[in-house]
Amino acid sequence: MKLNFNFLRSIHFKIALIFALLLLITFQIVGATFVQQLRNENLKDFKQRVELSTYIDNSLMAALADSNVQKSDRKINSILSDINNANIQEVQIIDAKGTIRGESDISNRSIIGQKTTSDNIKQVLYTGRTYTETTYNGSDNKRYYISITPLLSTSGNTNNVVGAVYLRANLESVYESTSNVVVIFTVASIIATGIGMILAFLVAKEITKPIEEMQKQTAQIARGDYSGQVTKYGNDELGDLAEGINNLSVRVEETQEASEAERRRLDSVLSHMSDGVIATDRRGGITIINDKALDFLEVTEEEILGKSILDVLAIRDQYTLRDLLENNDDIIVDMSENGRDLILNAYFSLIQRESGFISGLVCVLHDVTEQQKIDRERKQFVSNVSHELRTPLTSMRSYIEALNDGAWKDPKVAPEFLKVTQDETDRMIRMINDLLNLSRMDSGTMKLDLELVNLTRLVDYILNRFDMMLEKDNNDTREIKKNYTIKRDLAEMDLWVELDTDKFIQVVDNIMNNAIKYSPDGGVITCRLFETHNHVILSITDQGLGIPKKDLKHVFDRFFRVDKARSRAQGGTGLGLAISKEVIEMHHGRIWVDSVEGKGSTFYISLPYEEYNEEDLWDEN
């Protein structure tokens, strides 16, 4: 079965088959033309044979003109009985009023005197034009020729329709003779085609022998083996082709080596680029893409090849392919989605031949997410600093202007105005100091004074300070409330952690102060300290207003306040939590918050923890 299949695929068979098909098609065209012409001639001859003579038509018109209907009908039927044509099956005579006056079929003469129901006969009586058609009767499987001829009487220059002759004749004799000719011609065509195919196969075998050898050599070249040579059998076209294949083998080997080396260099460059690279064809379909671009787009090479670059970069609504071809400026593509921030700078350049024909585009994708984020944060930071400094400066200016206008003479008002001015000055100083601390942290110039500290005792010490403030009569209600309770849930074991004590106390003080500020009178602040999974975690929970869900991710942003009016009224700078985050991250820890609006907030501080035994502590000390 395999050998037979290979034979059908061989060029010997194809040449012979093509030759045979050409013969067969030629015979079919000639035969179809001949048969069609023969059929037309037979039909023409048949129609002439079945047509009624002019004498009969005149006799029928004379009979129809007789006013005596019965006598007229007898004359008509007598004329029809004299018609002797074996091909004619039926003849009907219809007068100008559409009444059937004669019928050649004796078994069907009961319809004489009835109105005809044929629309074609009515049309002929109305128009005076002959109607012919060829029909097929499914009941007896025969073809019939139908002719409806008007009977015209001439009166002066006008022709009057006095009736019509309906004639139906059997066409089977015509089609049978044509079918016999078709069968004879078909058999002759098949025999001639078979003989031609055998001769073509013998000739093709001699022609294709050198072609087979060339095919083997080209297959060998395709496998990467360029060592073989094609035998040259003569100086004809096939001999020139064999020599050309031998030369091609040498050139392909040289070109393949150069192309492979160039491809390896290009793949190496694309693979190690820090930017994404996409190449397209002239219609914008992606043809080449490197690994970095695949990482940016989070797709595989199979998914993206062939797709339009407009759809891949989701810029079809803003740009067309013509825009990219004509305008080579950079564009910003925002690919951020599903919690991933990614902003790309896309630069397009043309792939253009020396003739000027543009065969595609090259798009270089550069990740500018961090740059865009820094730009936004810088602008927001400048705006926040300007706003935060303007508020106390405006307040100070108002009070100083009031004092300058004479309020300093009032012994009751002047001290209060001066106190407000001093408080606003202190607030600006605190803000500037916080900004300087953040600047040092950002630049990496701030150093930690690390020491091994018993975190359990340190947290307990910090909370004791706040208990002492509770007992002290502090009239400055903007900072400390009198009515609150600190609940402790600290680990019983000593947790030794390496940290900068002063900066850690600053972080805890900031969170505790916020908890006190935003907790209601009589509220409970719960502090927990425990160790888990090589980390020590401190949590501080208040019963305050809580933080809206939309603000949770911005709590540690610089100058961010949930309740802006209340924070400024209590002297906050809006930088405390931002500094706390920087300090904890400098300790390789993490700080975060969980909150439900209206039910309070919980701040968590997680620091790396490694258990120390007593001998290690003595060795370090």
Coordinates of C-alpha atoms in Angstrom, one line a residue, residues 142-558:
K142 CA -40.4 11.0 -21.2
R143 CA -39.6 14.4 -22.7
Y144 CA -42.1 16.2 -24.8
Y145 CA -42.0 19.1 -27.2
I146 CA -45.0 21.5 -26.9
S147 CA -45.9 24.1 -29.5
I148 CA -48.8 26.5 -29.3
T149 CA -49.4 28.3 -32.6
P150 CA -51.9 31.0 -33.2
L151 CA -54.3 30.8 -36.2
L152 CA -54.3 34.2 -37.8
S153 CA -56.8 35.5 -40.4
T154 CA -55.8 38.5 -42.4
S155 CA -58.4 41.3 -42.8
G156 CA -56.9 44.3 -44.6
N157 CA -53.6 45.2 -42.8
T158 CA -54.5 43.5 -39.6
N159 CA -54.2 39.9 -38.4
N160 CA -57.0 38.6 -36.2
V161 CA -56.5 35.6 -33.9
V162 CA -59.3 33.1 -34.7
G163 CA -57.8 30.3 -32.6
A164 CA -54.7 28.3 -31.6
V165 CA -53.2 24.9 -32.3
Y166 CA -51.8 23.1 -29.2
L167 CA -49.3 20.3 -30.3
R168 CA -47.4 17.9 -28.1
A169 CA -44.8 15.6 -29.6
N170 CA -42.5 12.9 -28.1
L171 CA -38.8 13.8 -28.0
E172 CA -37.4 10.4 -26.8
S173 CA -36.3 9.5 -30.3
V174 CA -34.1 12.6 -30.5
Y175 CA -32.5 12.0 -27.1
E176 CA -32.0 8.3 -27.7
S177 CA -30.0 8.9 -30.9
T178 CA -27.9 11.6 -29.1
S179 CA -27.2 9.3 -26.1
N180 CA -26.0 6.6 -28.4
V181 CA -23.5 9.0 -30.0
V182 CA -22.4 10.1 -26.5
V183 CA -21.7 6.5 -25.4
I184 CA -19.7 5.8 -28.5
F185 CA -17.6 9.0 -28.1
T186 CA -17.0 8.3 -24.3
V187 CA -15.7 4.8 -24.9
A188 CA -13.4 6.1 -27.7
S189 CA -12.2 8.9 -25.4
I190 CA -11.4 6.5 -22.5
I191 CA -9.4 4.1 -24.8
A192 CA -7.5 7.0 -26.4
T193 CA -6.7 8.5 -22.9
G194 CA -5.5 5.1 -21.6
I195 CA -3.1 4.7 -24.6
G196 CA -1.9 8.3 -24.2
M197 CA -1.3 7.8 -20.5
I198 CA 0.9 4.7 -21.1
L199 CA 2.9 6.6 -23.8
A200 CA 3.3 9.6 -21.5
F201 CA 4.5 7.4 -18.6
L202 CA 7.2 5.9 -20.8
V203 CA 8.4 9.3 -22.0
A204 CA 8.2 10.8 -18.4
K205 CA 10.4 8.1 -17.1
E206 CA 13.3 9.1 -19.3
I207 CA 12.8 12.8 -18.6
T208 CA 12.5 12.5 -14.8
K209 CA 15.5 10.3 -14.2
P210 CA 17.9 13.2 -13.8
I211 CA 15.2 15.1 -12.0
E212 CA 15.1 12.3 -9.4
E213 CA 18.8 12.6 -8.8
M214 CA 18.5 16.4 -8.4
Q215 CA 15.7 15.8 -5.9
K216 CA 17.8 13.5 -3.8
Q217 CA 20.6 16.1 -3.9
T218 CA 18.3 19.0 -2.8
A219 CA 16.9 16.8 0.0
Q220 CA 20.5 16.2 1.1
I221 CA 21.1 20.0 1.1
A222 CA 18.0 20.5 3.1
R223 CA 19.3 18.2 5.8
G224 CA 22.5 20.3 5.9
D225 CA 24.7 17.9 4.0
Y226 CA 26.4 19.8 1.1
S227 CA 29.0 17.2 0.1
G228 CA 27.1 15.5 -2.8
Q229 CA 27.1 16.4 -6.5
V230 CA 24.5 15.9 -9.2
T231 CA 25.6 14.0 -12.4
K232 CA 25.3 16.0 -15.6
Y233 CA 23.8 13.8 -18.3
G234 CA 23.9 16.2 -21.2
N235 CA 24.2 19.8 -22.3
D236 CA 20.5 20.5 -22.4
E237 CA 18.3 22.4 -19.9
L238 CA 18.5 19.5 -17.4
G239 CA 22.3 19.5 -17.7
D240 CA 22.4 23.2 -17.0
L241 CA 20.0 22.7 -14.0
A242 CA 22.3 20.0 -12.6
E243 CA 25.3 22.3 -12.8
G244 CA 23.3 25.1 -11.2
I245 CA 22.3 22.8 -8.3
N246 CA 26.0 21.9 -7.7
N247 CA 26.9 25.6 -7.6
L248 CA 23.9 26.4 -5.4
S249 CA 25.0 23.7 -2.9
V250 CA 28.3 25.5 -2.4
R251 CA 26.7 28.9 -2.1
V252 CA 24.0 27.8 0.3
E253 CA 26.6 26.2 2.6
E254 CA 28.5 29.5 2.7
T255 CA 25.4 31.6 3.2
Q256 CA 24.0 29.2 5.8
E257 CA 27.2 29.4 7.9
A258 CA 27.1 33.3 7.8
S259 CA 23.3 33.4 8.5
E260 CA 23.6 31.0 11.4
A261 CA 26.4 33.1 13.0
E262 CA 24.4 36.3 12.5
R263 CA 21.3 34.7 14.0
R264 CA 23.2 33.5 17.0
R265 CA 24.5 37.0 17.6
L266 CA 21.1 38.5 17.1
D267 CA 19.5 36.0 19.5
S268 CA 22.2 36.6 22.1
V269 CA 21.7 40.4 21.9
L270 CA 17.9 40.2 22.1
S271 CA 17.9 37.7 24.9
H272 CA 20.2 39.7 27.1
M273 CA 18.7 43.1 26.5
S274 CA 17.1 44.8 29.4
D275 CA 14.5 46.3 27.1
G276 CA 11.7 44.5 25.3
V277 CA 12.0 44.3 21.5
I278 CA 9.1 43.5 19.1
A279 CA 9.4 43.3 15.3
T280 CA 6.4 43.2 13.0
D281 CA 5.6 42.8 9.3
R282 CA 4.3 45.6 7.2
R283 CA 0.7 44.9 8.4
G284 CA 1.6 45.1 12.0
G285 CA 1.6 41.4 12.8
I286 CA 4.3 40.4 15.3
T287 CA 7.1 38.3 13.8
I288 CA 9.9 38.5 16.5
I289 CA 9.7 39.2 20.2
N290 CA 12.4 38.8 22.9
D291 CA 12.1 37.3 26.4
K292 CA 11.9 40.7 28.1
A293 CA 9.0 41.8 26.0
L294 CA 7.2 38.5 26.8
D295 CA 7.8 39.2 30.5
F296 CA 6.3 42.7 30.2
L297 CA 3.2 41.4 28.4
E298 CA 2.9 38.2 30.5
V299 CA 2.3 36.0 27.4
T300 CA 4.1 33.2 25.6
E301 CA 5.6 33.4 22.2
E302 CA 3.1 31.1 20.7
E303 CA 0.2 33.2 21.9
I304 CA 1.5 36.5 20.5
L305 CA 3.1 35.7 17.2
G306 CA 1.0 36.9 14.3
K307 CA -1.2 39.2 16.4
S308 CA -1.4 42.9 15.6
I309 CA 0.9 45.1 17.7
L310 CA -1.9 47.6 18.2
D311 CA -3.9 44.9 20.0
V312 CA -1.0 43.5 22.0
L313 CA -0.1 47.0 23.4
A314 CA -3.8 47.9 23.7
I315 CA -3.3 51.1 21.7
R316 CA -5.8 50.5 18.8
D317 CA -8.2 53.2 20.2
Q318 CA -5.5 55.9 20.2
Y319 CA -3.3 55.0 17.2
T320 CA -3.5 53.4 13.8
L321 CA -0.7 51.5 12.1
R322 CA -0.2 54.5 9.7
D323 CA 0.3 56.7 12.8
L324 CA 3.1 54.4 14.0
L325 CA 4.7 54.3 10.5
E326 CA 4.5 58.1 10.0
N327 CA 5.2 59.3 13.5
N328 CA 8.3 57.8 15.2
D329 CA 7.9 59.7 18.5
D330 CA 7.9 57.8 21.8
I331 CA 4.5 56.9 23.3
I332 CA 3.7 55.9 26.9
V333 CA 1.8 52.6 27.3
D334 CA 0.1 51.9 30.6
M335 CA -0.1 48.1 31.1
S336 CA -1.1 48.2 34.8
E337 CA -3.7 45.7 35.7
N338 CA -4.7 43.2 38.3
G339 CA -2.6 44.9 41.0
R340 CA 0.6 45.1 38.8
D341 CA 2.0 48.5 38.0
L342 CA 3.7 48.6 34.6
I343 CA 4.3 51.7 32.5
L344 CA 6.3 51.3 29.3
N345 CA 7.9 53.8 27.0
A346 CA 7.4 52.4 23.4
Y347 CA 9.8 53.7 20.7
F348 CA 9.0 52.7 17.1
S349 CA 11.4 52.7 14.1
L350 CA 10.9 51.5 10.5
I351 CA 12.3 48.4 8.9
Q352 CA 13.0 49.9 5.5
R353 CA 14.8 48.5 2.5
E354 CA 17.2 50.4 0.3
S355 CA 14.4 50.9 -2.3
G356 CA 12.4 52.7 0.4
F357 CA 9.9 49.9 0.8
I358 CA 8.7 49.6 4.4
S359 CA 8.6 46.0 5.4
G360 CA 7.7 46.4 9.1
L361 CA 8.3 48.1 12.5
V362 CA 10.6 47.6 15.4
C363 CA 9.3 48.5 18.8
V364 CA 11.6 48.9 21.8
L365 CA 9.8 48.8 25.2
H366 CA 11.5 50.4 28.2
D367 CA 10.1 50.0 31.7
V368 CA 9.6 53.5 33.1
T369 CA 7.2 52.5 35.9
E370 CA 9.6 53.5 38.7
Q371 CA 10.5 56.7 36.9
Q372 CA 6.9 57.7 36.4
K373 CA 6.2 56.8 40.1
I374 CA 9.1 58.9 41.3
D375 CA 7.9 61.8 39.1
R376 CA 4.4 61.5 40.5
E377 CA 5.7 61.2 44.1
R378 CA 8.1 64.2 43.6
K379 CA 5.3 66.4 42.3
Q380 CA 3.0 65.2 45.1
F381 CA 5.7 65.7 47.7
V382 CA 6.4 69.2 46.6
S383 CA 2.7 70.0 46.6
N384 CA 2.3 68.5 50.1
V385 CA 5.3 70.3 51.5
S386 CA 4.1 73.6 50.1
H387 CA 0.6 73.1 51.5
E388 CA 1.8 71.9 54.9
L389 CA 4.2 74.9 55.3
R390 CA 1.7 77.4 54.0
T391 CA -0.8 76.5 56.7
P392 CA 1.3 77.4 59.8
L393 CA 2.9 80.3 58.0
T394 CA -0.5 81.7 57.1
S395 CA -1.6 81.3 60.7
M396 CA 1.6 82.9 62.1
R397 CA 1.2 85.8 59.7
S398 CA -2.3 86.4 60.8
Y399 CA -1.4 86.5 64.5
I400 CA 1.8 88.6 63.9
E401 CA -0.3 91.1 61.9
A402 CA -2.8 91.2 64.7
L403 CA 0.0 91.8 67.2
N404 CA 1.6 94.4 65.0
D405 CA -1.8 96.2 64.7
G406 CA -1.8 96.6 68.5
A407 CA -2.9 93.3 70.0
W408 CA 0.5 93.1 71.8
K409 CA -0.8 95.8 74.2
D410 CA -3.7 93.6 75.3
P411 CA -2.4 91.5 78.3
K412 CA -5.0 88.8 77.8
V413 CA -4.8 88.4 74.0
A414 CA -1.0 88.9 73.4
P415 CA 0.2 85.9 75.4
E416 CA -2.3 83.6 73.6
F417 CA -1.3 84.9 70.2
L418 CA 2.4 84.5 71.0
K419 CA 1.7 80.9 72.3
V420 CA 0.0 80.0 69.0
T421 CA 2.9 81.6 67.0
Q422 CA 5.4 79.6 69.1
D423 CA 3.3 76.3 68.6
E424 CA 3.2 76.8 64.8
T425 CA 6.9 77.6 64.8
D426 CA 7.6 74.4 66.7
R427 CA 5.4 72.5 64.3
M428 CA 7.3 73.8 61.3
I429 CA 10.6 72.9 63.0
R430 CA 9.3 69.3 63.7
M431 CA 8.2 69.0 60.1
I432 CA 11.5 70.2 58.8
N433 CA 13.4 67.8 61.1
D434 CA 11.2 65.0 59.9
L435 CA 11.8 65.9 56.3
L436 CA 15.6 66.0 57.0
N437 CA 15.4 62.5 58.6
L438 CA 13.4 61.2 55.6
S439 CA 16.0 62.7 53.2
R440 CA 18.8 61.0 55.1
M441 CA 17.0 57.7 54.9
D442 CA 16.3 58.1 51.2
S443 CA 20.0 59.0 50.5
G444 CA 21.3 56.2 52.7
T445 CA 23.3 58.5 54.9
M446 CA 21.4 57.7 58.1
K447 CA 23.1 55.0 60.1
L448 CA 21.6 52.7 62.7
D449 CA 23.2 52.3 66.1
L450 CA 22.4 48.7 66.5
E451 CA 22.6 46.8 69.8
L452 CA 21.1 43.6 71.2
V453 CA 18.0 44.6 73.1
N454 CA 15.5 42.6 75.2
L455 CA 12.4 43.7 73.2
T456 CA 10.0 42.4 75.9
R457 CA 11.5 44.8 78.5
L458 CA 11.9 47.7 76.0
V459 CA 8.2 47.6 75.0
D460 CA 7.2 47.3 78.7
Y461 CA 9.4 50.4 79.4
I462 CA 7.7 52.4 76.6
L463 CA 4.2 51.5 77.8
N464 CA 5.2 52.4 81.4
R465 CA 6.0 55.9 80.1
F466 CA 2.6 56.3 78.7
D467 CA 1.1 55.0 82.0
M468 CA 3.0 57.7 83.8
M469 CA 1.6 60.3 81.4
L470 CA -1.9 59.0 82.3
E471 CA -1.3 59.7 86.0
K472 CA 0.2 63.1 85.4
D473 CA -2.1 66.0 85.1
N474 CA -1.5 67.2 81.6
N475 CA -3.5 70.2 80.5
D476 CA -2.5 69.9 76.8
T477 CA -5.5 67.9 75.6
R478 CA -4.3 68.1 72.0
E479 CA -1.5 65.5 72.8
I480 CA -2.6 63.3 75.7
K481 CA -6.0 62.2 76.9
K482 CA -6.6 61.5 80.5
N483 CA -9.2 58.7 80.1
Y484 CA -7.7 55.7 78.4
T485 CA -6.4 52.3 79.4
I486 CA -3.4 50.4 78.2
K487 CA -3.8 46.6 78.1
R488 CA -0.7 44.5 77.8
D489 CA -0.3 41.0 76.4
L490 CA 3.5 40.6 76.2
A491 CA 5.5 37.4 75.7
E492 CA 6.7 35.8 79.0
M493 CA 10.0 34.9 77.5
D494 CA 12.8 37.4 76.8
L495 CA 13.0 38.2 73.1
W496 CA 16.5 39.6 72.2
V497 CA 16.5 41.6 69.0
E498 CA 19.2 43.6 67.4
L499 CA 17.9 47.2 66.8
D500 CA 18.5 50.9 67.2
T501 CA 16.7 51.6 70.5
D502 CA 16.1 55.3 70.0
K503 CA 14.6 55.0 66.6
F504 CA 12.5 52.0 67.6
I505 CA 11.1 54.0 70.6
Q506 CA 10.3 56.8 68.2
V507 CA 8.3 54.4 66.0
V508 CA 6.3 53.0 68.9
D509 CA 5.8 56.4 70.4
N510 CA 4.4 57.6 67.1
I511 CA 1.9 54.7 66.8
M512 CA 0.9 55.0 70.5
N513 CA 0.3 58.7 70.2
N514 CA -1.9 58.1 67.1
A515 CA -3.8 55.4 69.0
I516 CA -4.4 57.9 71.9
K517 CA -5.4 60.8 69.6
Y518 CA -8.0 58.8 67.7
S519 CA -9.4 56.7 70.6
P520 CA -12.5 57.8 72.4
D521 CA -12.5 58.8 76.0
G522 CA -12.3 55.6 78.1
G523 CA -10.9 53.6 75.2
V524 CA -8.6 50.6 75.6
I525 CA -5.3 50.4 73.7
T526 CA -4.1 46.8 73.5
C527 CA -0.4 46.0 73.0
R528 CA 0.7 42.4 72.1
L529 CA 4.2 41.0 71.6
F530 CA 4.8 37.5 70.5
E531 CA 7.3 35.4 68.4
T532 CA 6.4 33.3 65.4
H533 CA 8.3 31.9 62.3
N534 CA 11.6 33.6 63.1
H535 CA 10.0 36.9 63.5
V536 CA 8.9 38.9 66.6
I537 CA 5.7 40.9 66.1
L538 CA 4.4 43.8 68.1
S539 CA 0.7 44.8 67.5
I540 CA -1.0 48.0 68.9
T541 CA -4.8 48.0 68.7
D542 CA -7.0 51.0 69.4
Q543 CA -10.8 51.5 69.5
G544 CA -10.8 54.7 67.4
L545 CA -12.6 55.7 64.3
G546 CA -10.8 53.2 62.1
I547 CA -9.4 53.8 58.6
P548 CA -11.6 53.6 55.4
K549 CA -10.7 50.6 53.2
K550 CA -9.7 52.9 50.3
D551 CA -7.1 54.7 52.5
L552 CA -5.4 51.7 53.9
K553 CA -2.7 51.5 51.2
H554 CA -1.9 55.2 51.6
V555 CA -1.5 55.3 55.4
F556 CA 2.3 55.2 55.2
D557 CA 2.5 57.8 52.4
R558 CA 4.1 61.1 53.3

